[in-house]
Amino acid sequence: MWKVYPPRPAGVGVSVINVKDPDGRDIVRDILSVARDSGEGWVEYRWLNPASDRIEPKTTFVKRVPGQDLVAYVGLYH
């Protein structure tokens, strides 16, 4: 579940484990897998860019928060 989500504060506390990208890819599961298996890394997928209102490629950096059961991630559109 999101602890913080600046683009949509109403999403805080909502489970996102089953969120998929427009191609049906389980992106949250992929993000959690990178954090669990490597501690940090990159995940690429397609997502709705709120600035262009189009589905665009996005790359997200993922990092497990040391000593916490938390994952931080931030992405950028290509």
PDB file of N, CA, C and O in Angstrom:
ATOM      1  N   MET A   1       0.835  -1.171   0.000  1.00  0.00           N
ATOM      2  CA  MET A   1       0.000   0.000   0.000  1.00  0.00           C
ATOM      3  C   MET A   1       0.878   1.232   0.000  1.00  0.00           C
ATOM      4  O   MET A   1       1.996   1.202   0.495  1.00  0.00           O
ATOM      5  N   TRP A   2       0.387   2.270  -0.613  1.00  0.00           N
ATOM      6  CA  TRP A   2       1.136   3.517  -0.652  1.00  0.00           C
ATOM      7  C   TRP A   2       1.123   4.199   0.700  1.00  0.00           C
ATOM      8  O   TRP A   2       0.071   4.353   1.319  1.00  0.00           O
ATOM      9  N   LYS A   3       2.284   4.620   1.166  1.00  0.00           N
ATOM     10  CA  LYS A   3       2.400   5.450   2.370  1.00  0.00           C
ATOM     11  C   LYS A   3       2.349   6.918   1.980  1.00  0.00           C
ATOM     12  O   LYS A   3       1.835   7.740   2.712  1.00  0.00           O
ATOM     13  N   VAL A   4       2.935   7.227   0.808  1.00  0.00           N
ATOM     14  CA  VAL A   4       2.959   8.586   0.271  1.00  0.00           C
ATOM     15  C   VAL A   4       2.800   8.475  -1.244  1.00  0.00           C
ATOM     16  O   VAL A   4       3.439   7.640  -1.874  1.00  0.00           O
ATOM     17  N   TYR A   5       1.950   9.311  -1.814  1.00  0.00           N
ATOM     18  CA  TYR A   5       1.799   9.348  -3.268  1.00  0.00           C
ATOM     19  C   TYR A   5       1.403  10.760  -3.676  1.00  0.00           C
ATOM     20  O   TYR A   5       0.215  11.087  -3.819  1.00  0.00           O
ATOM     21  N   PRO A   6       2.399  11.644  -3.861  1.00  0.00           N
ATOM     22  CA  PRO A   6       2.109  13.062  -4.132  1.00  0.00           C
ATOM     23  C   PRO A   6       1.168  13.333  -5.306  1.00  0.00           C
ATOM     24  O   PRO A   6       0.333  14.237  -5.211  1.00  0.00           O
ATOM     25  N   PRO A   7       1.253  12.575  -6.432  1.00  0.00           N
ATOM     26  CA  PRO A   7       0.344  12.917  -7.533  1.00  0.00           C
ATOM     27  C   PRO A   7      -1.141  12.733  -7.192  1.00  0.00           C
ATOM     28  O   PRO A   7      -1.998  13.341  -7.796  1.00  0.00           O
ATOM     29  N   ARG A   8      -1.411  11.857  -6.234  1.00  0.00           N
ATOM     30  CA  ARG A   8      -2.809  11.589  -5.863  1.00  0.00           C
ATOM     31  C   ARG A   8      -2.872  11.259  -4.382  1.00  0.00           C
ATOM     32  O   ARG A   8      -2.918  10.090  -3.997  1.00  0.00           O
ATOM     33  N   PRO A   9      -2.886  12.260  -3.525  1.00  0.00           N
ATOM     34  CA  PRO A   9      -2.890  12.023  -2.073  1.00  0.00           C
ATOM     35  C   PRO A   9      -4.013  11.103  -1.605  1.00  0.00           C
ATOM     36  O   PRO A   9      -3.851  10.401  -0.609  1.00  0.00           O
ATOM     37  N   ALA A  10      -5.126  11.060  -2.304  1.00  0.00           N
ATOM     38  CA  ALA A  10      -6.228  10.173  -1.916  1.00  0.00           C
ATOM     39  C   ALA A  10      -5.833   8.710  -2.037  1.00  0.00           C
ATOM     40  O   ALA A  10      -6.489   7.841  -1.459  1.00  0.00           O
ATOM     41  N   GLY A  11      -4.742   8.419  -2.760  1.00  0.00           N
ATOM     42  CA  GLY A  11      -4.279   7.044  -2.915  1.00  0.00           C
ATOM     43  C   GLY A  11      -3.511   6.507  -1.726  1.00  0.00           C
ATOM     44  O   GLY A  11      -3.243   5.307  -1.647  1.00  0.00           O
ATOM     45  N   VAL A  12      -3.161   7.354  -0.782  1.00  0.00           N
ATOM     46  CA  VAL A  12      -2.420   6.911   0.406  1.00  0.00           C
ATOM     47  C   VAL A  12      -3.266   5.898   1.166  1.00  0.00           C
ATOM     48  O   VAL A  12      -4.455   6.126   1.421  1.00  0.00           O
ATOM     49  N   GLY A  13      -2.646   4.765   1.500  1.00  0.00           N
ATOM     50  CA  GLY A  13      -3.338   3.712   2.227  1.00  0.00           C
ATOM     51  C   GLY A  13      -4.047   2.704   1.337  1.00  0.00           C
ATOM     52  O   GLY A  13      -4.567   1.709   1.818  1.00  0.00           O
ATOM     53  N   VAL A  14      -4.052   2.950   0.047  1.00  0.00           N
ATOM     54  CA  VAL A  14      -4.717   2.051  -0.901  1.00  0.00           C
ATOM     55  C   VAL A  14      -3.735   0.965  -1.339  1.00  0.00           C
ATOM     56  O   VAL A  14      -2.579   1.254  -1.639  1.00  0.00           O
ATOM     57  N   SER A  15      -4.201  -0.270  -1.380  1.00  0.00           N
ATOM     58  CA  SER A  15      -3.369  -1.367  -1.874  1.00  0.00           C
ATOM     59  C   SER A  15      -3.186  -1.234  -3.379  1.00  0.00           C
ATOM     60  O   SER A  15      -4.156  -1.046  -4.114  1.00  0.00           O
ATOM     61  N   VAL A  16      -1.940  -1.329  -3.825  1.00  0.00           N
ATOM     62  CA  VAL A  16      -1.633  -1.219  -5.258  1.00  0.00           C
ATOM     63  C   VAL A  16      -0.966  -2.481  -5.790  1.00  0.00           C
ATOM     64  O   VAL A  16      -0.467  -2.484  -6.912  1.00  0.00           O
ATOM     65  N   ILE A  17      -0.981  -3.551  -5.020  1.00  0.00           N
ATOM     66  CA  ILE A  17      -0.257  -4.768  -5.375  1.00  0.00           C
ATOM     67  C   ILE A  17      -0.698  -5.330  -6.731  1.00  0.00           C
ATOM     68  O   ILE A  17       0.101  -5.919  -7.449  1.00  0.00           O
ATOM     69  N   ASN A  18      -1.936  -5.131  -7.134  1.00  0.00           N
ATOM     70  CA  ASN A  18      -2.427  -5.699  -8.388  1.00  0.00           C
ATOM     71  C   ASN A  18      -2.440  -4.708  -9.551  1.00  0.00           C
ATOM     72  O   ASN A  18      -3.026  -5.000 -10.598  1.00  0.00           O
ATOM     73  N   VAL A  19      -1.786  -3.565  -9.383  1.00  0.00           N
ATOM     74  CA  VAL A  19      -1.759  -2.563 -10.453  1.00  0.00           C
ATOM     75  C   VAL A  19      -0.949  -3.094 -11.635  1.00  0.00           C
ATOM     76  O   VAL A  19       0.140  -3.629 -11.468  1.00  0.00           O
ATOM     77  N   LYS A  20      -1.526  -2.927 -12.813  1.00  0.00           N
ATOM     78  CA  LYS A  20      -0.870  -3.368 -14.052  1.00  0.00           C
ATOM     79  C   LYS A  20      -0.707  -2.168 -14.975  1.00  0.00           C
ATOM     80  O   LYS A  20      -1.486  -1.222 -14.916  1.00  0.00           O
ATOM     81  N   ASP A  21       0.304  -2.243 -15.829  1.00  0.00           N
ATOM     82  CA  ASP A  21       0.455  -1.197 -16.839  1.00  0.00           C
ATOM     83  C   ASP A  21      -0.531  -1.485 -17.981  1.00  0.00           C
ATOM     84  O   ASP A  21      -1.232  -2.502 -17.957  1.00  0.00           O
ATOM     85  N   PRO A  22      -0.625  -0.606 -18.969  1.00  0.00           N
ATOM     86  CA  PRO A  22      -1.583  -0.814 -20.060  1.00  0.00           C
ATOM     87  C   PRO A  22      -1.362  -2.100 -20.855  1.00  0.00           C
ATOM     88  O   PRO A  22      -2.264  -2.562 -21.548  1.00  0.00           O
ATOM     89  N   ASP A  23      -0.174  -2.687 -20.749  1.00  0.00           N
ATOM     90  CA  ASP A  23       0.126  -3.931 -21.446  1.00  0.00           C
ATOM     91  C   ASP A  23      -0.180  -5.158 -20.589  1.00  0.00           C
ATOM     92  O   ASP A  23       0.079  -6.280 -20.999  1.00  0.00           O
ATOM     93  N   GLY A  24      -0.687  -4.940 -19.372  1.00  0.00           N
ATOM     94  CA  GLY A  24      -1.026  -6.044 -18.481  1.00  0.00           C
ATOM     95  C   GLY A  24       0.111  -6.508 -17.595  1.00  0.00           C
ATOM     96  O   GLY A  24      -0.002  -7.528 -16.922  1.00  0.00           O
ATOM     97  N   ARG A  25       1.198  -5.795 -17.580  1.00  0.00           N
ATOM     98  CA  ARG A  25       2.365  -6.163 -16.774  1.00  0.00           C
ATOM     99  C   ARG A  25       2.129  -5.780 -15.312  1.00  0.00           C
ATOM    100  O   ARG A  25       1.674  -4.689 -15.009  1.00  0.00           O
ATOM    101  N   ASP A  26       2.453  -6.690 -14.403  1.00  0.00           N
ATOM    102  CA  ASP A  26       2.307  -6.462 -12.958  1.00  0.00           C
ATOM    103  C   ASP A  26       3.448  -5.581 -12.464  1.00  0.00           C
ATOM    104  O   ASP A  26       4.426  -6.064 -11.882  1.00  0.00           O
ATOM    105  N   ILE A  27       3.333  -4.284 -12.657  1.00  0.00           N
ATOM    106  CA  ILE A  27       4.473  -3.405 -12.383  1.00  0.00           C
ATOM    107  C   ILE A  27       4.793  -3.289 -10.894  1.00  0.00           C
ATOM    108  O   ILE A  27       5.961  -3.191 -10.528  1.00  0.00           O
ATOM    109  N   VAL A  28       3.796  -3.309 -10.030  1.00  0.00           N
ATOM    110  CA  VAL A  28       4.082  -3.213  -8.595  1.00  0.00           C
ATOM    111  C   VAL A  28       4.806  -4.468  -8.136  1.00  0.00           C
ATOM    112  O   VAL A  28       5.771  -4.391  -7.369  1.00  0.00           O
ATOM    113  N   ARG A  29       4.391  -5.603  -8.616  1.00  0.00           N
ATOM    114  CA  ARG A  29       5.085  -6.852  -8.269  1.00  0.00           C
ATOM    115  C   ARG A  29       6.524  -6.829  -8.790  1.00  0.00           C
ATOM    116  O   ARG A  29       7.438  -7.297  -8.121  1.00  0.00           O
ATOM    117  N   ASP A  30       6.724  -6.252  -9.979  1.00  0.00           N
ATOM    118  CA  ASP A  30       8.077  -6.121 -10.522  1.00  0.00           C
ATOM    119  C   ASP A  30       8.921  -5.186  -9.655  1.00  0.00           C
ATOM    120  O   ASP A  30      10.089  -5.465  -9.386  1.00  0.00           O
ATOM    121  N   ILE A  31       8.336  -4.079  -9.229  1.00  0.00           N
ATOM    122  CA  ILE A  31       9.035  -3.129  -8.363  1.00  0.00           C
ATOM    123  C   ILE A  31       9.426  -3.801  -7.052  1.00  0.00           C
ATOM    124  O   ILE A  31      10.571  -3.697  -6.600  1.00  0.00           O
ATOM    125  N   LEU A  32       8.499  -4.519  -6.442  1.00  0.00           N
ATOM    126  CA  LEU A  32       8.790  -5.199  -5.179  1.00  0.00           C
ATOM    127  C   LEU A  32       9.829  -6.299  -5.360  1.00  0.00           C
ATOM    128  O   LEU A  32      10.671  -6.521  -4.481  1.00  0.00           O
ATOM    129  N   SER A  33       9.803  -6.977  -6.485  1.00  0.00           N
ATOM    130  CA  SER A  33      10.774  -8.027  -6.776  1.00  0.00           C
ATOM    131  C   SER A  33      12.188  -7.459  -6.870  1.00  0.00           C
ATOM    132  O   SER A  33      13.137  -8.034  -6.323  1.00  0.00           O
ATOM    133  N   VAL A  34      12.349  -6.325  -7.546  1.00  0.00           N
ATOM    134  CA  VAL A  34      13.662  -5.683  -7.642  1.00  0.00           C
ATOM    135  C   VAL A  34      14.154  -5.305  -6.249  1.00  0.00           C
ATOM    136  O   VAL A  34      15.311  -5.551  -5.886  1.00  0.00           O
ATOM    137  N   ALA A  35      13.288  -4.718  -5.443  1.00  0.00           N
ATOM    138  CA  ALA A  35      13.679  -4.315  -4.086  1.00  0.00           C
ATOM    139  C   ALA A  35      14.068  -5.523  -3.247  1.00  0.00           C
ATOM    140  O   ALA A  35      15.077  -5.500  -2.531  1.00  0.00           O
ATOM    141  N   ARG A  36      13.291  -6.595  -3.330  1.00  0.00           N
ATOM    142  CA  ARG A  36      13.549  -7.798  -2.538  1.00  0.00           C
ATOM    143  C   ARG A  36      14.827  -8.510  -2.998  1.00  0.00           C
ATOM    144  O   ARG A  36      15.665  -8.892  -2.189  1.00  0.00           O
ATOM    145  N   ASP A  37      14.979  -8.666  -4.307  1.00  0.00           N
ATOM    146  CA  ASP A  37      16.071  -9.481  -4.837  1.00  0.00           C
ATOM    147  C   ASP A  37      17.401  -8.742  -4.936  1.00  0.00           C
ATOM    148  O   ASP A  37      18.451  -9.347  -4.768  1.00  0.00           O
ATOM    149  N   SER A  38      17.366  -7.442  -5.224  1.00  0.00           N
ATOM    150  CA  SER A  38      18.605  -6.699  -5.462  1.00  0.00           C
ATOM    151  C   SER A  38      18.822  -5.536  -4.500  1.00  0.00           C
ATOM    152  O   SER A  38      19.908  -4.973  -4.465  1.00  0.00           O
ATOM    153  N   GLY A  39      17.783  -5.145  -3.782  1.00  0.00           N
ATOM    154  CA  GLY A  39      17.900  -3.994  -2.893  1.00  0.00           C
ATOM    155  C   GLY A  39      17.630  -2.685  -3.597  1.00  0.00           C
ATOM    156  O   GLY A  39      17.082  -1.760  -3.017  1.00  0.00           O
ATOM    157  N   GLU A  40      18.007  -2.632  -4.879  1.00  0.00           N
ATOM    158  CA  GLU A  40      17.720  -1.459  -5.692  1.00  0.00           C
ATOM    159  C   GLU A  40      17.905  -1.815  -7.162  1.00  0.00           C
ATOM    160  O   GLU A  40      18.548  -2.807  -7.490  1.00  0.00           O
ATOM    161  N   GLY A  41      17.317  -0.990  -8.022  1.00  0.00           N
ATOM    162  CA  GLY A  41      17.456  -1.220  -9.451  1.00  0.00           C
ATOM    163  C   GLY A  41      16.404  -0.466 -10.228  1.00  0.00           C
ATOM    164  O   GLY A  41      15.701   0.388  -9.681  1.00  0.00           O
ATOM    165  N   TRP A  42      16.299  -0.805 -11.507  1.00  0.00           N
ATOM    166  CA  TRP A  42      15.433  -0.088 -12.436  1.00  0.00           C
ATOM    167  C   TRP A  42      14.330  -0.997 -12.956  1.00  0.00           C
ATOM    168  O   TRP A  42      14.555  -2.184 -13.192  1.00  0.00           O
ATOM    169  N   VAL A  43      13.146  -0.420 -13.172  1.00  0.00           N
ATOM    170  CA  VAL A  43      12.018  -1.124 -13.774  1.00  0.00           C
ATOM    171  C   VAL A  43      11.500  -0.252 -14.912  1.00  0.00           C
ATOM    172  O   VAL A  43      11.315   0.954 -14.736  1.00  0.00           O
ATOM    173  N   GLU A  44      11.305  -0.860 -16.075  1.00  0.00           N
ATOM    174  CA  GLU A  44      10.786  -0.131 -17.235  1.00  0.00           C
ATOM    175  C   GLU A  44       9.400  -0.660 -17.579  1.00  0.00           C
ATOM    176  O   GLU A  44       9.159  -1.870 -17.534  1.00  0.00           O
ATOM    177  N   TYR A  45       8.500   0.256 -17.912  1.00  0.00           N
ATOM    178  CA  TYR A  45       7.136  -0.093 -18.259  1.00  0.00           C
ATOM    179  C   TYR A  45       6.512   1.093 -18.981  1.00  0.00           C
ATOM    180  O   TYR A  45       7.172   2.105 -19.224  1.00  0.00           O
ATOM    181  N   ARG A  46       5.242   0.975 -19.335  1.00  0.00           N
ATOM    182  CA  ARG A  46       4.522   2.089 -19.956  1.00  0.00           C
ATOM    183  C   ARG A  46       3.450   2.554 -18.982  1.00  0.00           C
ATOM    184  O   ARG A  46       2.823   1.740 -18.297  1.00  0.00           O
ATOM    185  N   TRP A  47       3.236   3.891 -18.934  1.00  0.00           N
ATOM    186  CA  TRP A  47       2.295   4.446 -17.965  1.00  0.00           C
ATOM    187  C   TRP A  47       1.708   5.741 -18.499  1.00  0.00           C
ATOM    188  O   TRP A  47       2.310   6.392 -19.359  1.00  0.00           O
ATOM    189  N   LEU A  48       0.573   6.138 -17.969  1.00  0.00           N
ATOM    190  CA  LEU A  48      -0.061   7.389 -18.375  1.00  0.00           C
ATOM    191  C   LEU A  48       0.728   8.569 -17.837  1.00  0.00           C
ATOM    192  O   LEU A  48       0.866   8.735 -16.625  1.00  0.00           O
ATOM    193  N   ASN A  49       1.257   9.379 -18.749  1.00  0.00           N
ATOM    194  CA  ASN A  49       1.985  10.581 -18.367  1.00  0.00           C
ATOM    195  C   ASN A  49       0.952  11.689 -18.131  1.00  0.00           C
ATOM    196  O   ASN A  49       0.249  12.081 -19.051  1.00  0.00           O
ATOM    197  N   PRO A  50       0.840  12.192 -16.900  1.00  0.00           N
ATOM    198  CA  PRO A  50      -0.178  13.208 -16.631  1.00  0.00           C
ATOM    199  C   PRO A  50       0.090  14.530 -17.354  1.00  0.00           C
ATOM    200  O   PRO A  50      -0.839  15.299 -17.588  1.00  0.00           O
ATOM    201  N   ALA A  51       1.331  14.783 -17.744  1.00  0.00           N
ATOM    202  CA  ALA A  51       1.654  16.031 -18.444  1.00  0.00           C
ATOM    203  C   ALA A  51       1.186  16.000 -19.900  1.00  0.00           C
ATOM    204  O   ALA A  51       0.734  17.008 -20.432  1.00  0.00           O
ATOM    205  N   SER A  52       1.276  14.833 -20.543  1.00  0.00           N
ATOM    206  CA  SER A  52       0.893  14.723 -21.949  1.00  0.00           C
ATOM    207  C   SER A  52      -0.464  14.040 -22.140  1.00  0.00           C
ATOM    208  O   SER A  52      -1.019  14.074 -23.226  1.00  0.00           O
ATOM    209  N   ASP A  53      -0.947  13.381 -21.078  1.00  0.00           N
ATOM    210  CA  ASP A  53      -2.184  12.601 -21.121  1.00  0.00           C
ATOM    211  C   ASP A  53      -2.100  11.471 -22.144  1.00  0.00           C
ATOM    212  O   ASP A  53      -3.073  11.120 -22.777  1.00  0.00           O
ATOM    213  N   ARG A  54      -0.868  10.924 -22.326  1.00  0.00           N
ATOM    214  CA  ARG A  54      -0.635   9.799 -23.230  1.00  0.00           C
ATOM    215  C   ARG A  54       0.107   8.691 -22.488  1.00  0.00           C
ATOM    216  O   ARG A  54       0.854   8.959 -21.550  1.00  0.00           O
ATOM    217  N   ILE A  55      -0.081   7.461 -22.945  1.00  0.00           N
ATOM    218  CA  ILE A  55       0.689   6.328 -22.428  1.00  0.00           C
ATOM    219  C   ILE A  55       2.086   6.451 -23.014  1.00  0.00           C
ATOM    220  O   ILE A  55       2.243   6.519 -24.237  1.00  0.00           O
ATOM    221  N   GLU A  56       3.101   6.482 -22.149  1.00  0.00           N
ATOM    222  CA  GLU A  56       4.483   6.663 -22.595  1.00  0.00           C
ATOM    223  C   GLU A  56       5.406   5.730 -21.822  1.00  0.00           C
ATOM    224  O   GLU A  56       5.083   5.291 -20.717  1.00  0.00           O
ATOM    225  N   PRO A  57       6.585   5.436 -22.385  1.00  0.00           N
ATOM    226  CA  PRO A  57       7.575   4.643 -21.656  1.00  0.00           C
ATOM    227  C   PRO A  57       8.018   5.375 -20.390  1.00  0.00           C
ATOM    228  O   PRO A  57       8.175   6.596 -20.387  1.00  0.00           O
ATOM    229  N   LYS A  58       8.193   4.604 -19.330  1.00  0.00           N
ATOM    230  CA  LYS A  58       8.620   5.173 -18.051  1.00  0.00           C
ATOM    231  C   LYS A  58       9.684   4.257 -17.449  1.00  0.00           C
ATOM    232  O   LYS A  58       9.589   3.039 -17.556  1.00  0.00           O
ATOM    233  N   THR A  59      10.679   4.847 -16.830  1.00  0.00           N
ATOM    234  CA  THR A  59      11.712   4.102 -16.115  1.00  0.00           C
ATOM    235  C   THR A  59      11.678   4.548 -14.664  1.00  0.00           C
ATOM    236  O   THR A  59      11.664   5.745 -14.376  1.00  0.00           O
ATOM    237  N   THR A  60      11.651   3.585 -13.765  1.00  0.00           N
ATOM    238  CA  THR A  60      11.525   3.868 -12.338  1.00  0.00           C
ATOM    239  C   THR A  60      12.699   3.272 -11.585  1.00  0.00           C
ATOM    240  O   THR A  60      13.050   2.114 -11.798  1.00  0.00           O
ATOM    241  N   PHE A  61      13.306   4.091 -10.708  1.00  0.00           N
ATOM    242  CA  PHE A  61      14.355   3.596  -9.824  1.00  0.00           C
ATOM    243  C   PHE A  61      13.702   3.163  -8.523  1.00  0.00           C
ATOM    244  O   PHE A  61      12.891   3.891  -7.943  1.00  0.00           O
ATOM    245  N   VAL A  62      14.077   1.963  -8.076  1.00  0.00           N
ATOM    246  CA  VAL A  62      13.497   1.320  -6.902  1.00  0.00           C
ATOM    247  C   VAL A  62      14.592   1.114  -5.863  1.00  0.00           C
ATOM    248  O   VAL A  62      15.712   0.712  -6.212  1.00  0.00           O
ATOM    249  N   LYS A  63      14.288   1.378  -4.603  1.00  0.00           N
ATOM    250  CA  LYS A  63      15.260   1.132  -3.528  1.00  0.00           C
ATOM    251  C   LYS A  63      14.533   0.665  -2.272  1.00  0.00           C
ATOM    252  O   LYS A  63      13.567   1.299  -1.839  1.00  0.00           O
ATOM    253  N   ARG A  64      14.995  -0.439  -1.733  1.00  0.00           N
ATOM    254  CA  ARG A  64      14.471  -0.920  -0.456  1.00  0.00           C
ATOM    255  C   ARG A  64      14.986   0.004   0.641  1.00  0.00           C
ATOM    256  O   ARG A  64      16.155   0.384   0.643  1.00  0.00           O
ATOM    257  N   VAL A  65      14.128   0.391   1.565  1.00  0.00           N
ATOM    258  CA  VAL A  65      14.520   1.269   2.666  1.00  0.00           C
ATOM    259  C   VAL A  65      15.149   0.398   3.749  1.00  0.00           C
ATOM    260  O   VAL A  65      14.478  -0.473   4.302  1.00  0.00           O
ATOM    261  N   PRO A  66      16.447   0.610   4.037  1.00  0.00           N
ATOM    262  CA  PRO A  66      17.129  -0.225   5.025  1.00  0.00           C
ATOM    263  C   PRO A  66      16.433  -0.195   6.389  1.00  0.00           C
ATOM    264  O   PRO A  66      16.029   0.863   6.868  1.00  0.00           O
ATOM    265  N   GLY A  67      16.281  -1.372   6.977  1.00  0.00           N
ATOM    266  CA  GLY A  67      15.706  -1.493   8.308  1.00  0.00           C
ATOM    267  C   GLY A  67      14.203  -1.287   8.369  1.00  0.00           C
ATOM    268  O   GLY A  67      13.641  -1.246   9.456  1.00  0.00           O
ATOM    269  N   GLN A  68      13.560  -1.159   7.226  1.00  0.00           N
ATOM    270  CA  GLN A  68      12.111  -0.929   7.178  1.00  0.00           C
ATOM    271  C   GLN A  68      11.474  -1.929   6.210  1.00  0.00           C
ATOM    272  O   GLN A  68      12.130  -2.449   5.332  1.00  0.00           O
ATOM    273  N   ASP A  69      10.204  -2.137   6.366  1.00  0.00           N
ATOM    274  CA  ASP A  69       9.460  -2.942   5.406  1.00  0.00           C
ATOM    275  C   ASP A  69       8.837  -1.985   4.387  1.00  0.00           C
ATOM    276  O   ASP A  69       7.626  -1.929   4.216  1.00  0.00           O
ATOM    277  N   LEU A  70       9.704  -1.165   3.746  1.00  0.00           N
ATOM    278  CA  LEU A  70       9.282  -0.128   2.813  1.00  0.00           C
ATOM    279  C   LEU A  70      10.144  -0.144   1.564  1.00  0.00           C
ATOM    280  O   LEU A  70      11.315  -0.503   1.615  1.00  0.00           O
ATOM    281  N   VAL A  71       9.556   0.302   0.470  1.00  0.00           N
ATOM    282  CA  VAL A  71      10.255   0.459  -0.798  1.00  0.00           C
ATOM    283  C   VAL A  71       9.976   1.873  -1.290  1.00  0.00           C
ATOM    284  O   VAL A  71       8.823   2.312  -1.296  1.00  0.00           O
ATOM    285  N   ALA A  72      11.015   2.579  -1.686  1.00  0.00           N
ATOM    286  CA  ALA A  72      10.863   3.908  -2.284  1.00  0.00           C
ATOM    287  C   ALA A  72      11.127   3.783  -3.767  1.00  0.00           C
ATOM    288  O   ALA A  72      12.024   3.043  -4.185  1.00  0.00           O
ATOM    289  N   TYR A  73      10.359   4.514  -4.572  1.00  0.00           N
ATOM    290  CA  TYR A  73      10.625   4.496  -6.004  1.00  0.00           C
ATOM    291  C   TYR A  73      10.175   5.809  -6.627  1.00  0.00           C
ATOM    292  O   TYR A  73       9.271   6.477  -6.152  1.00  0.00           O
ATOM    293  N   VAL A  74      10.902   6.175  -7.672  1.00  0.00           N
ATOM    294  CA  VAL A  74      10.611   7.415  -8.408  1.00  0.00           C
ATOM    295  C   VAL A  74      10.881   7.139  -9.882  1.00  0.00           C
ATOM    296  O   VAL A  74      11.831   6.446 -10.229  1.00  0.00           O
ATOM    297  N   GLY A  75      10.015   7.674 -10.743  1.00  0.00           N
ATOM    298  CA  GLY A  75      10.157   7.387 -12.162  1.00  0.00           C
ATOM    299  C   GLY A  75      10.213   8.629 -13.021  1.00  0.00           C
ATOM    300  O   GLY A  75       9.883   9.725 -12.582  1.00  0.00           O
ATOM    301  N   LEU A  76      10.655   8.393 -14.258  1.00  0.00           N
ATOM    302  CA  LEU A  76      10.690   9.477 -15.228  1.00  0.00           C
ATOM    303  C   LEU A  76      10.214   8.945 -16.576  1.00  0.00           C
ATOM    304  O   LEU A  76      10.375   7.778 -16.894  1.00  0.00           O
ATOM    305  N   TYR A  77       9.578   9.839 -17.311  1.00  0.00           N
ATOM    306  CA  TYR A  77       9.067   9.491 -18.642  1.00  0.00           C
ATOM    307  C   TYR A  77      10.124   9.787 -19.683  1.00  0.00           C
ATOM    308  O   TYR A  77      10.910  10.711 -19.535  1.00  0.00           O
ATOM    309  N   HIS A  78      10.118   9.005 -20.742  1.00  0.00           N
ATOM    310  CA  HIS A  78      11.086   9.174 -21.832  1.00  0.00           C
ATOM    311  C   HIS A  78      10.543  10.136 -22.845  1.00  0.00           C
ATOM    312  O   HIS A  78       9.417  10.219 -23.107  1.00  0.00           O
TER     313      HIS A  78
END
